Amino acid sequence: MTDIVNSVGQILITEEEIKARVTEIGERISRDYADKEPLIVAVLSGSFIFASDLVRALSIPVDISFIYASSYGDSSESSGQVDIKTGKGGLNAEGRDIIIVEDIVDTGRTLSAVKQFLFDKGANSVEICTFLDKPSRRIVPIEAKYMCFDIPNEFVVGYGLDYAYKYRQLPFVGILKPEIYEK
Ligand code: 5GP
């Protein structure tokens, strides 16, 4: 891990802080959905680490599905286009109480598209659980019922979030050194 950690200029959220907060959010969801058996829909790729930690913090039965949504390509600026794909068997959302699990809400475009997609597939209810939120960047009004951390308007990596497809495995959330983006 030493090499990639060397590319990090600042750690914003530590591994310990993440663990404590994910546990707390997991307990809250378990209470709120105690009689519901929700369907967790994790938005790939960025949420894969958060989703796997979150579901292990839940004490209620849940189903887990994955959808792929991309809006960024290999740059750090949003393209504004959201491309949504499900796995081979599709996604059965009919009548389900769904919790979308996302890595970060930035402009809100991705989640608003994913939410609409799930309602179009017949979901009964759709709530959002995001690991990070950048409220100052919002273009499309969207609110997450569950949110782990509010962050300032900085491009962050780690805990599932990438820069040019790398750095997802960092166990904390950080900002890369400026020279990494300039490469
Ligand atoms: P939105 O559609 O809300 O603008 O963007 C959501 C998506 O943009 C996230 O799922 C994530 O993939 C990407 N994104 C937004 N901000 C950041 C960031 O600070 N770091 C990284 N790595 N991805 C981001």
mmCIF file of N, CA, C and O in Angstrom, residues 36-110:
data_model
loop_
_atom_site.group_PDB
_atom_site.id
_atom_site.type_symbol
_atom_site.label_atom_id
_atom_site.label_comp_id
_atom_site.label_asym_id
_atom_site.label_seq_id
_atom_site.Cartn_x
_atom_site.Cartn_y
_atom_site.Cartn_z
ATOM 1 N N LYS A 36 -39.569 -4.734 7.068
ATOM 2 C CA LYS A 36 -39.717 -4.521 5.615
ATOM 3 C C LYS A 36 -38.915 -5.417 4.668
ATOM 4 O O LYS A 36 -39.255 -5.538 3.515
ATOM 5 N N GLU A 37 -37.831 -6.022 5.065
ATOM 6 C CA GLU A 37 -36.963 -6.788 4.147
ATOM 7 C C GLU A 37 -36.638 -6.010 2.882
ATOM 8 O O GLU A 37 -37.073 -6.363 1.787
ATOM 9 N N PRO A 38 -35.893 -4.920 3.006
ATOM 10 C CA PRO A 38 -35.628 -4.083 1.834
ATOM 11 C C PRO A 38 -34.708 -4.743 0.805
ATOM 12 O O PRO A 38 -34.009 -5.709 1.105
ATOM 13 N N LEU A 39 -34.776 -4.191 -0.403
ATOM 14 C CA LEU A 39 -33.834 -4.580 -1.453
ATOM 15 C C LEU A 39 -32.752 -3.500 -1.505
ATOM 16 O O LEU A 39 -33.043 -2.323 -1.699
ATOM 17 N N ILE A 40 -31.519 -3.932 -1.274
ATOM 18 C CA ILE A 40 -30.387 -3.003 -1.362
ATOM 19 C C ILE A 40 -29.931 -2.979 -2.819
ATOM 20 O O ILE A 40 -29.648 -4.029 -3.399
ATOM 21 N N VAL A 41 -29.870 -1.796 -3.403
ATOM 22 C CA VAL A 41 -29.342 -1.690 -4.770
ATOM 23 C C VAL A 41 -28.057 -0.874 -4.706
ATOM 24 O O VAL A 41 -28.075 0.340 -4.473
ATOM 25 N N ALA A 42 -26.943 -1.558 -4.852
ATOM 26 C CA ALA A 42 -25.647 -0.880 -4.785
ATOM 27 C C ALA A 42 -25.271 -0.392 -6.178
ATOM 28 O O ALA A 42 -25.357 -1.126 -7.159
ATOM 29 N N VAL A 43 -24.888 0.870 -6.237
ATOM 30 C CA VAL A 43 -24.526 1.471 -7.519
ATOM 31 C C VAL A 43 -23.027 1.293 -7.748
ATOM 32 O O VAL A 43 -22.200 1.876 -7.049
ATOM 33 N N LEU A 44 -22.703 0.473 -8.734
ATOM 34 C CA LEU A 44 -21.299 0.197 -9.052
ATOM 35 C C LEU A 44 -20.742 1.284 -9.963
ATOM 36 O O LEU A 44 -21.503 1.941 -10.653
ATOM 37 N N SER A 45 -19.480 1.522 -10.014
ATOM 38 C CA SER A 45 -18.493 0.738 -9.297
ATOM 39 C C SER A 45 -18.186 1.304 -7.909
ATOM 40 O O SER A 45 -17.829 0.560 -6.995
ATOM 41 N N GLY A 46 -18.340 2.598 -7.729
ATOM 42 C CA GLY A 46 -17.806 3.277 -6.547
ATOM 43 C C GLY A 46 -18.305 2.786 -5.202
ATOM 44 O O GLY A 46 -17.620 2.928 -4.196
ATOM 45 N N SER A 47 -19.526 2.184 -5.146
ATOM 46 C CA SER A 47 -20.088 1.839 -3.836
ATOM 47 C C SER A 47 -19.713 0.440 -3.364
ATOM 48 O O SER A 47 -20.208 -0.003 -2.337
ATOM 49 N N PHE A 48 -18.872 -0.281 -4.097
ATOM 50 C CA PHE A 48 -18.689 -1.706 -3.764
ATOM 51 C C PHE A 48 -18.111 -1.938 -2.367
ATOM 52 O O PHE A 48 -18.494 -2.889 -1.687
ATOM 53 N N ILE A 49 -17.247 -1.061 -1.910
ATOM 54 C CA ILE A 49 -16.669 -1.259 -0.572
ATOM 55 C C ILE A 49 -17.660 -0.807 0.501
ATOM 56 O O ILE A 49 -17.923 -1.527 1.469
ATOM 57 N N PHE A 50 -18.256 0.352 0.308
ATOM 58 C CA PHE A 50 -19.251 0.851 1.258
ATOM 59 C C PHE A 50 -20.408 -0.149 1.384
ATOM 60 O O PHE A 50 -20.826 -0.499 2.490
ATOM 61 N N ALA A 51 -20.910 -0.634 0.243
ATOM 62 C CA ALA A 51 -22.050 -1.557 0.275
ATOM 63 C C ALA A 51 -21.698 -2.831 1.033
ATOM 64 O O ALA A 51 -22.498 -3.339 1.829
ATOM 65 N N SER A 52 -20.495 -3.338 0.817
ATOM 66 C CA SER A 52 -20.145 -4.603 1.483
ATOM 67 C C SER A 52 -19.975 -4.403 2.989
ATOM 68 O O SER A 52 -20.340 -5.272 3.782
ATOM 69 N N ASP A 53 -19.477 -3.263 3.412
ATOM 70 C CA ASP A 53 -19.390 -2.981 4.853
ATOM 71 C C ASP A 53 -20.779 -2.701 5.426
ATOM 72 O O ASP A 53 -21.115 -3.168 6.511
ATOM 73 N N LEU A 54 -21.578 -1.941 4.678
ATOM 74 C CA LEU A 54 -22.902 -1.565 5.186
ATOM 75 C C LEU A 54 -23.796 -2.791 5.404
ATOM 76 O O LEU A 54 -24.420 -2.919 6.455
ATOM 77 N N VAL A 55 -23.844 -3.687 4.419
ATOM 78 C CA VAL A 55 -24.753 -4.841 4.589
ATOM 79 C C VAL A 55 -24.321 -5.715 5.767
ATOM 80 O O VAL A 55 -25.147 -6.324 6.427
ATOM 81 N N ARG A 56 -23.017 -5.730 6.058
ATOM 82 C CA ARG A 56 -22.564 -6.504 7.222
ATOM 83 C C ARG A 56 -22.850 -5.791 8.536
ATOM 84 O O ARG A 56 -22.707 -6.371 9.604
ATOM 85 N N ALA A 57 -23.268 -4.535 8.447
ATOM 86 C CA ALA A 57 -23.666 -3.798 9.657
ATOM 87 C C ALA A 57 -25.183 -3.849 9.858
ATOM 88 O O ALA A 57 -25.705 -3.246 10.788
ATOM 89 N N LEU A 58 -25.884 -4.574 8.964
ATOM 90 C CA LEU A 58 -27.343 -4.678 9.082
ATOM 91 C C LEU A 58 -27.724 -5.956 9.813
ATOM 92 O O LEU A 58 -27.140 -7.015 9.570
ATOM 93 N N SER A 59 -28.731 -5.853 10.688
ATOM 94 C CA SER A 59 -29.159 -7.046 11.424
ATOM 95 C C SER A 59 -30.480 -7.589 10.894
ATOM 96 O O SER A 59 -31.028 -8.542 11.437
ATOM 97 N N ILE A 60 -31.005 -6.987 9.819
ATOM 98 C CA ILE A 60 -32.285 -7.431 9.241
ATOM 99 C C ILE A 60 -32.020 -8.189 7.939
ATOM 100 O O ILE A 60 -30.974 -7.987 7.313
ATOM 101 N N PRO A 61 -32.968 -9.036 7.498
ATOM 102 C CA PRO A 61 -32.767 -9.706 6.205
ATOM 103 C C PRO A 61 -32.894 -8.721 5.045
ATOM 104 O O PRO A 61 -33.801 -7.878 5.059
ATOM 105 N N VAL A 62 -31.997 -8.802 4.092
ATOM 106 C CA VAL A 62 -32.062 -7.948 2.897
ATOM 107 C C VAL A 62 -31.666 -8.756 1.670
ATOM 108 O O VAL A 62 -30.965 -9.747 1.783
ATOM 109 N N ASP A 63 -32.150 -8.329 0.485
ATOM 110 C CA ASP A 63 -31.616 -8.844 -0.784
ATOM 111 C C ASP A 63 -30.659 -7.775 -1.291
ATOM 112 O O ASP A 63 -30.868 -6.593 -1.026
ATOM 113 N N ILE A 64 -29.685 -8.208 -2.050
ATOM 114 C CA ILE A 64 -28.723 -7.239 -2.589
ATOM 115 C C ILE A 64 -28.621 -7.387 -4.100
ATOM 116 O O ILE A 64 -28.408 -8.501 -4.603
ATOM 117 N N SER A 65 -28.818 -6.283 -4.813
ATOM 118 C CA SER A 65 -28.624 -6.271 -6.262
ATOM 119 C C SER A 65 -27.651 -5.159 -6.612
ATOM 120 O O SER A 65 -27.420 -4.253 -5.815
ATOM 121 N N PHE A 66 -27.144 -5.266 -7.822
ATOM 122 C CA PHE A 66 -26.166 -4.263 -8.256
ATOM 123 C C PHE A 66 -26.606 -3.648 -9.575
ATOM 124 O O PHE A 66 -27.139 -4.352 -10.439
ATOM 125 N N ILE A 67 -26.413 -2.363 -9.686
ATOM 126 C CA ILE A 67 -26.577 -1.762 -11.003
ATOM 127 C C ILE A 67 -25.309 -0.974 -11.288
ATOM 128 O O ILE A 67 -24.573 -0.605 -10.363
ATOM 129 N N TYR A 68 -25.090 -0.776 -12.568
ATOM 130 C CA TYR A 68 -23.892 -0.054 -12.951
ATOM 131 C C TYR A 68 -24.320 1.312 -13.476
ATOM 132 O O TYR A 68 -25.134 1.399 -14.385
ATOM 133 N N ALA A 69 -23.831 2.359 -12.850
ATOM 134 C CA ALA A 69 -24.145 3.702 -13.336
ATOM 135 C C ALA A 69 -22.849 4.465 -13.486
ATOM 136 O O ALA A 69 -22.014 4.468 -12.586
ATOM 137 N N SER A 70 -22.673 5.082 -14.628
ATOM 138 C CA SER A 70 -21.432 5.834 -14.812
ATOM 139 C C SER A 70 -21.730 7.197 -15.379
ATOM 140 O O SER A 70 -22.601 7.365 -16.222
ATOM 141 N N SER A 71 -20.996 8.179 -14.849
ATOM 142 C CA SER A 71 -21.163 9.529 -15.378
ATOM 143 C C SER A 71 -19.831 10.245 -15.500
ATOM 144 O O SER A 71 -19.782 11.385 -15.915
ATOM 145 N N TYR A 72 -18.766 9.570 -15.121
ATOM 146 C CA TYR A 72 -17.494 10.300 -15.037
ATOM 147 C C TYR A 72 -16.414 9.947 -16.049
ATOM 148 O O TYR A 72 -15.538 10.745 -16.292
ATOM 149 N N GLY A 73 -16.403 8.741 -16.604
ATOM 150 C CA GLY A 73 -15.292 8.348 -17.474
ATOM 151 C C GLY A 73 -13.991 8.414 -16.722
ATOM 152 O O GLY A 73 -13.951 8.111 -15.535
ATOM 153 N N ASP A 74 -12.920 8.872 -17.327
ATOM 154 C CA ASP A 74 -11.639 8.861 -16.627
ATOM 155 C C ASP A 74 -11.189 10.262 -16.198
ATOM 156 O O ASP A 74 -10.058 10.495 -15.868
ATOM 157 N N SER A 75 -12.103 11.216 -16.200
ATOM 158 C CA SER A 75 -11.697 12.549 -15.756
ATOM 159 C C SER A 75 -12.314 12.840 -14.395
ATOM 160 O O SER A 75 -13.058 12.051 -13.856
ATOM 161 N N SER A 76 -12.002 13.998 -13.818
ATOM 162 C CA SER A 76 -12.582 14.323 -12.520
ATOM 163 C C SER A 76 -13.726 15.330 -12.668
ATOM 164 O O SER A 76 -14.156 15.931 -11.722
ATOM 165 N N GLU A 77 -14.211 15.526 -13.883
ATOM 166 C CA GLU A 77 -15.373 16.395 -14.092
ATOM 167 C C GLU A 77 -16.542 15.582 -14.657
ATOM 168 O O GLU A 77 -16.374 14.791 -15.579
ATOM 169 N N SER A 78 -17.728 15.810 -14.109
ATOM 170 C CA SER A 78 -18.896 15.051 -14.552
ATOM 171 C C SER A 78 -19.241 15.365 -16.004
ATOM 172 O O SER A 78 -19.176 16.499 -16.443
ATOM 173 N N SER A 79 -19.637 14.319 -16.751
ATOM 174 C CA SER A 79 -20.011 14.517 -18.147
ATOM 175 C C SER A 79 -21.477 14.922 -18.268
ATOM 176 O O SER A 79 -21.910 15.395 -19.308
ATOM 177 N N GLY A 80 -22.250 14.713 -17.187
ATOM 178 C CA GLY A 80 -23.670 15.048 -17.239
ATOM 179 C C GLY A 80 -24.526 13.923 -17.795
ATOM 180 O O GLY A 80 -25.737 13.945 -17.695
ATOM 181 N N GLN A 81 -23.920 12.924 -18.404
ATOM 182 C CA GLN A 81 -24.630 11.780 -18.963
ATOM 183 C C GLN A 81 -24.626 10.647 -17.958
ATOM 184 O O GLN A 81 -23.594 10.371 -17.359
ATOM 185 N N VAL A 82 -25.783 9.986 -17.748
ATOM 186 C CA VAL A 82 -25.808 8.850 -16.830
ATOM 187 C C VAL A 82 -26.212 7.608 -17.604
ATOM 188 O O VAL A 82 -27.260 7.565 -18.238
ATOM 189 N N ASP A 83 -25.349 6.620 -17.540
ATOM 190 C CA ASP A 83 -25.587 5.369 -18.243
ATOM 191 C C ASP A 83 -25.895 4.299 -17.186
ATOM 192 O O ASP A 83 -25.074 4.055 -16.308
ATOM 193 N N ILE A 84 -27.108 3.680 -17.227
ATOM 194 C CA ILE A 84 -27.495 2.698 -16.208
ATOM 195 C C ILE A 84 -27.617 1.307 -16.828
ATOM 196 O O ILE A 84 -28.286 1.139 -17.850
ATOM 197 N N LYS A 85 -26.971 0.340 -16.189
ATOM 198 C CA LYS A 85 -27.066 -1.036 -16.690
ATOM 199 C C LYS A 85 -27.335 -1.986 -15.527
ATOM 200 O O LYS A 85 -26.811 -1.775 -14.426
ATOM 201 N N THR A 86 -28.140 -3.025 -15.762
ATOM 202 C CA THR A 86 -28.344 -4.053 -14.726
ATOM 203 C C THR A 86 -27.588 -5.303 -15.169
ATOM 204 O O THR A 86 -27.135 -5.387 -16.305
ATOM 205 N N GLY A 87 -27.510 -6.288 -14.269
ATOM 206 C CA GLY A 87 -26.847 -7.541 -14.633
ATOM 207 C C GLY A 87 -27.713 -8.333 -15.609
ATOM 208 O O GLY A 87 -28.780 -7.873 -16.017
ATOM 209 N N LYS A 88 -27.292 -9.547 -15.949
ATOM 210 C CA LYS A 88 -27.954 -10.353 -16.974
ATOM 211 C C LYS A 88 -29.444 -10.595 -16.721
ATOM 212 O O LYS A 88 -30.267 -10.452 -17.600
ATOM 213 N N GLY A 89 -29.787 -10.960 -15.489
ATOM 214 C CA GLY A 89 -31.191 -11.279 -15.191
ATOM 215 C C GLY A 89 -32.061 -10.047 -14.985
ATOM 216 O O GLY A 89 -33.225 -10.159 -14.609
ATOM 217 N N GLY A 90 -31.526 -8.852 -15.180
ATOM 218 C CA GLY A 90 -32.264 -7.620 -14.932
ATOM 219 C C GLY A 90 -32.379 -7.373 -13.443
ATOM 220 O O GLY A 90 -31.622 -7.926 -12.649
ATOM 221 N N LEU A 91 -33.352 -6.589 -13.042
ATOM 222 C CA LEU A 91 -33.496 -6.257 -11.622
ATOM 223 C C LEU A 91 -34.987 -6.236 -11.312
ATOM 224 O O LEU A 91 -35.740 -5.515 -11.949
ATOM 225 N N ASN A 92 -35.398 -7.073 -10.355
ATOM 226 C CA ASN A 92 -36.818 -7.118 -10.032
ATOM 227 C C ASN A 92 -37.133 -6.159 -8.891
ATOM 228 O O ASN A 92 -36.947 -6.476 -7.722
ATOM 229 N N ALA A 93 -37.630 -4.982 -9.260
ATOM 230 C CA ALA A 93 -37.895 -3.933 -8.271
ATOM 231 C C ALA A 93 -39.373 -3.859 -7.905
ATOM 232 O O ALA A 93 -39.746 -3.139 -6.981
ATOM 233 N N GLU A 94 -40.207 -4.614 -8.621
ATOM 234 C CA GLU A 94 -41.669 -4.560 -8.472
ATOM 235 C C GLU A 94 -42.114 -4.681 -7.013
ATOM 236 O O GLU A 94 -41.850 -5.695 -6.358
ATOM 237 N N GLY A 95 -42.750 -3.640 -6.500
ATOM 238 C CA GLY A 95 -43.326 -3.660 -5.157
ATOM 239 C C GLY A 95 -42.311 -3.629 -4.020
ATOM 240 O O GLY A 95 -42.691 -3.736 -2.854
ATOM 241 N N ARG A 96 -41.037 -3.455 -4.345
ATOM 242 C CA ARG A 96 -40.007 -3.536 -3.298
ATOM 243 C C ARG A 96 -39.744 -2.188 -2.625
ATOM 244 O O ARG A 96 -39.913 -1.134 -3.219
ATOM 245 N N ASP A 97 -39.312 -2.289 -1.362
ATOM 246 C CA ASP A 97 -38.815 -1.112 -0.653
ATOM 247 C C ASP A 97 -37.305 -1.117 -0.857
ATOM 248 O O ASP A 97 -36.608 -2.004 -0.363
ATOM 249 N N ILE A 98 -36.838 -0.141 -1.601
ATOM 250 C CA ILE A 98 -35.442 -0.153 -2.062
ATOM 251 C C ILE A 98 -34.595 0.894 -1.336
ATOM 252 O O ILE A 98 -35.044 2.009 -1.088
ATOM 253 N N ILE A 99 -33.386 0.479 -1.007
ATOM 254 C CA ILE A 99 -32.402 1.442 -0.499
ATOM 255 C C ILE A 99 -31.253 1.464 -1.508
ATOM 256 O O ILE A 99 -30.570 0.449 -1.708
ATOM 257 N N ILE A 100 -31.079 2.595 -2.165
ATOM 258 C CA ILE A 100 -29.959 2.738 -3.103
ATOM 259 C C ILE A 100 -28.710 3.038 -2.283
ATOM 260 O O ILE A 100 -28.716 3.928 -1.430
ATOM 261 N N VAL A 101 -27.652 2.287 -2.534
ATOM 262 C CA VAL A 101 -26.389 2.542 -1.829
ATOM 263 C C VAL A 101 -25.392 3.124 -2.825
ATOM 264 O O VAL A 101 -25.072 2.505 -3.842
ATOM 265 N N GLU A 102 -24.943 4.338 -2.521
ATOM 266 C CA GLU A 102 -24.095 5.086 -3.464
ATOM 267 C C GLU A 102 -22.828 5.557 -2.753
ATOM 268 O O GLU A 102 -22.815 5.729 -1.530
ATOM 269 N N ASP A 103 -21.776 5.768 -3.517
ATOM 270 C CA ASP A 103 -20.534 6.244 -2.905
ATOM 271 C C ASP A 103 -20.590 7.727 -2.549
ATOM 272 O O ASP A 103 -20.195 8.130 -1.465
ATOM 273 N N ILE A 104 -21.100 8.534 -3.495
ATOM 274 C CA ILE A 104 -21.098 9.984 -3.255
ATOM 275 C C ILE A 104 -22.204 10.659 -4.054
ATOM 276 O O ILE A 104 -22.483 10.255 -5.187
ATOM 277 N N VAL A 105 -22.849 11.645 -3.462
ATOM 278 C CA VAL A 105 -23.786 12.487 -4.217
ATOM 279 C C VAL A 105 -23.066 13.804 -4.476
ATOM 280 O O VAL A 105 -22.657 14.497 -3.544
ATOM 281 N N ASP A 106 -22.932 14.107 -5.744
ATOM 282 C CA ASP A 106 -22.213 15.301 -6.159
ATOM 283 C C ASP A 106 -23.236 16.252 -6.786
ATOM 284 O O ASP A 106 -23.944 16.958 -6.074
ATOM 285 N N THR A 107 -23.391 16.231 -8.102
ATOM 286 C CA THR A 107 -24.419 17.078 -8.722
ATOM 287 C C THR A 107 -25.828 16.536 -8.445
ATOM 288 O O THR A 107 -26.802 17.266 -8.533
ATOM 289 N N GLY A 108 -25.928 15.249 -8.148
ATOM 290 C CA GLY A 108 -27.232 14.618 -7.911
ATOM 291 C C GLY A 108 -27.797 13.958 -9.159
ATOM 292 O O GLY A 108 -28.831 13.289 -9.113
ATOM 293 N N ARG A 109 -27.115 14.123 -10.296
ATOM 294 C CA ARG A 109 -27.635 13.585 -11.565
ATOM 295 C C ARG A 109 -27.753 12.062 -11.542
ATOM 296 O O ARG A 109 -28.752 11.498 -11.972
ATOM 297 N N THR A 110 -26.703 11.387 -11.038
ATOM 298 C CA THR A 110 -26.702 9.920 -11.065
ATOM 299 C C THR A 110 -27.858 9.379 -10.232
ATOM 300 O O THR A 110 -28.644 8.562 -10.712
#
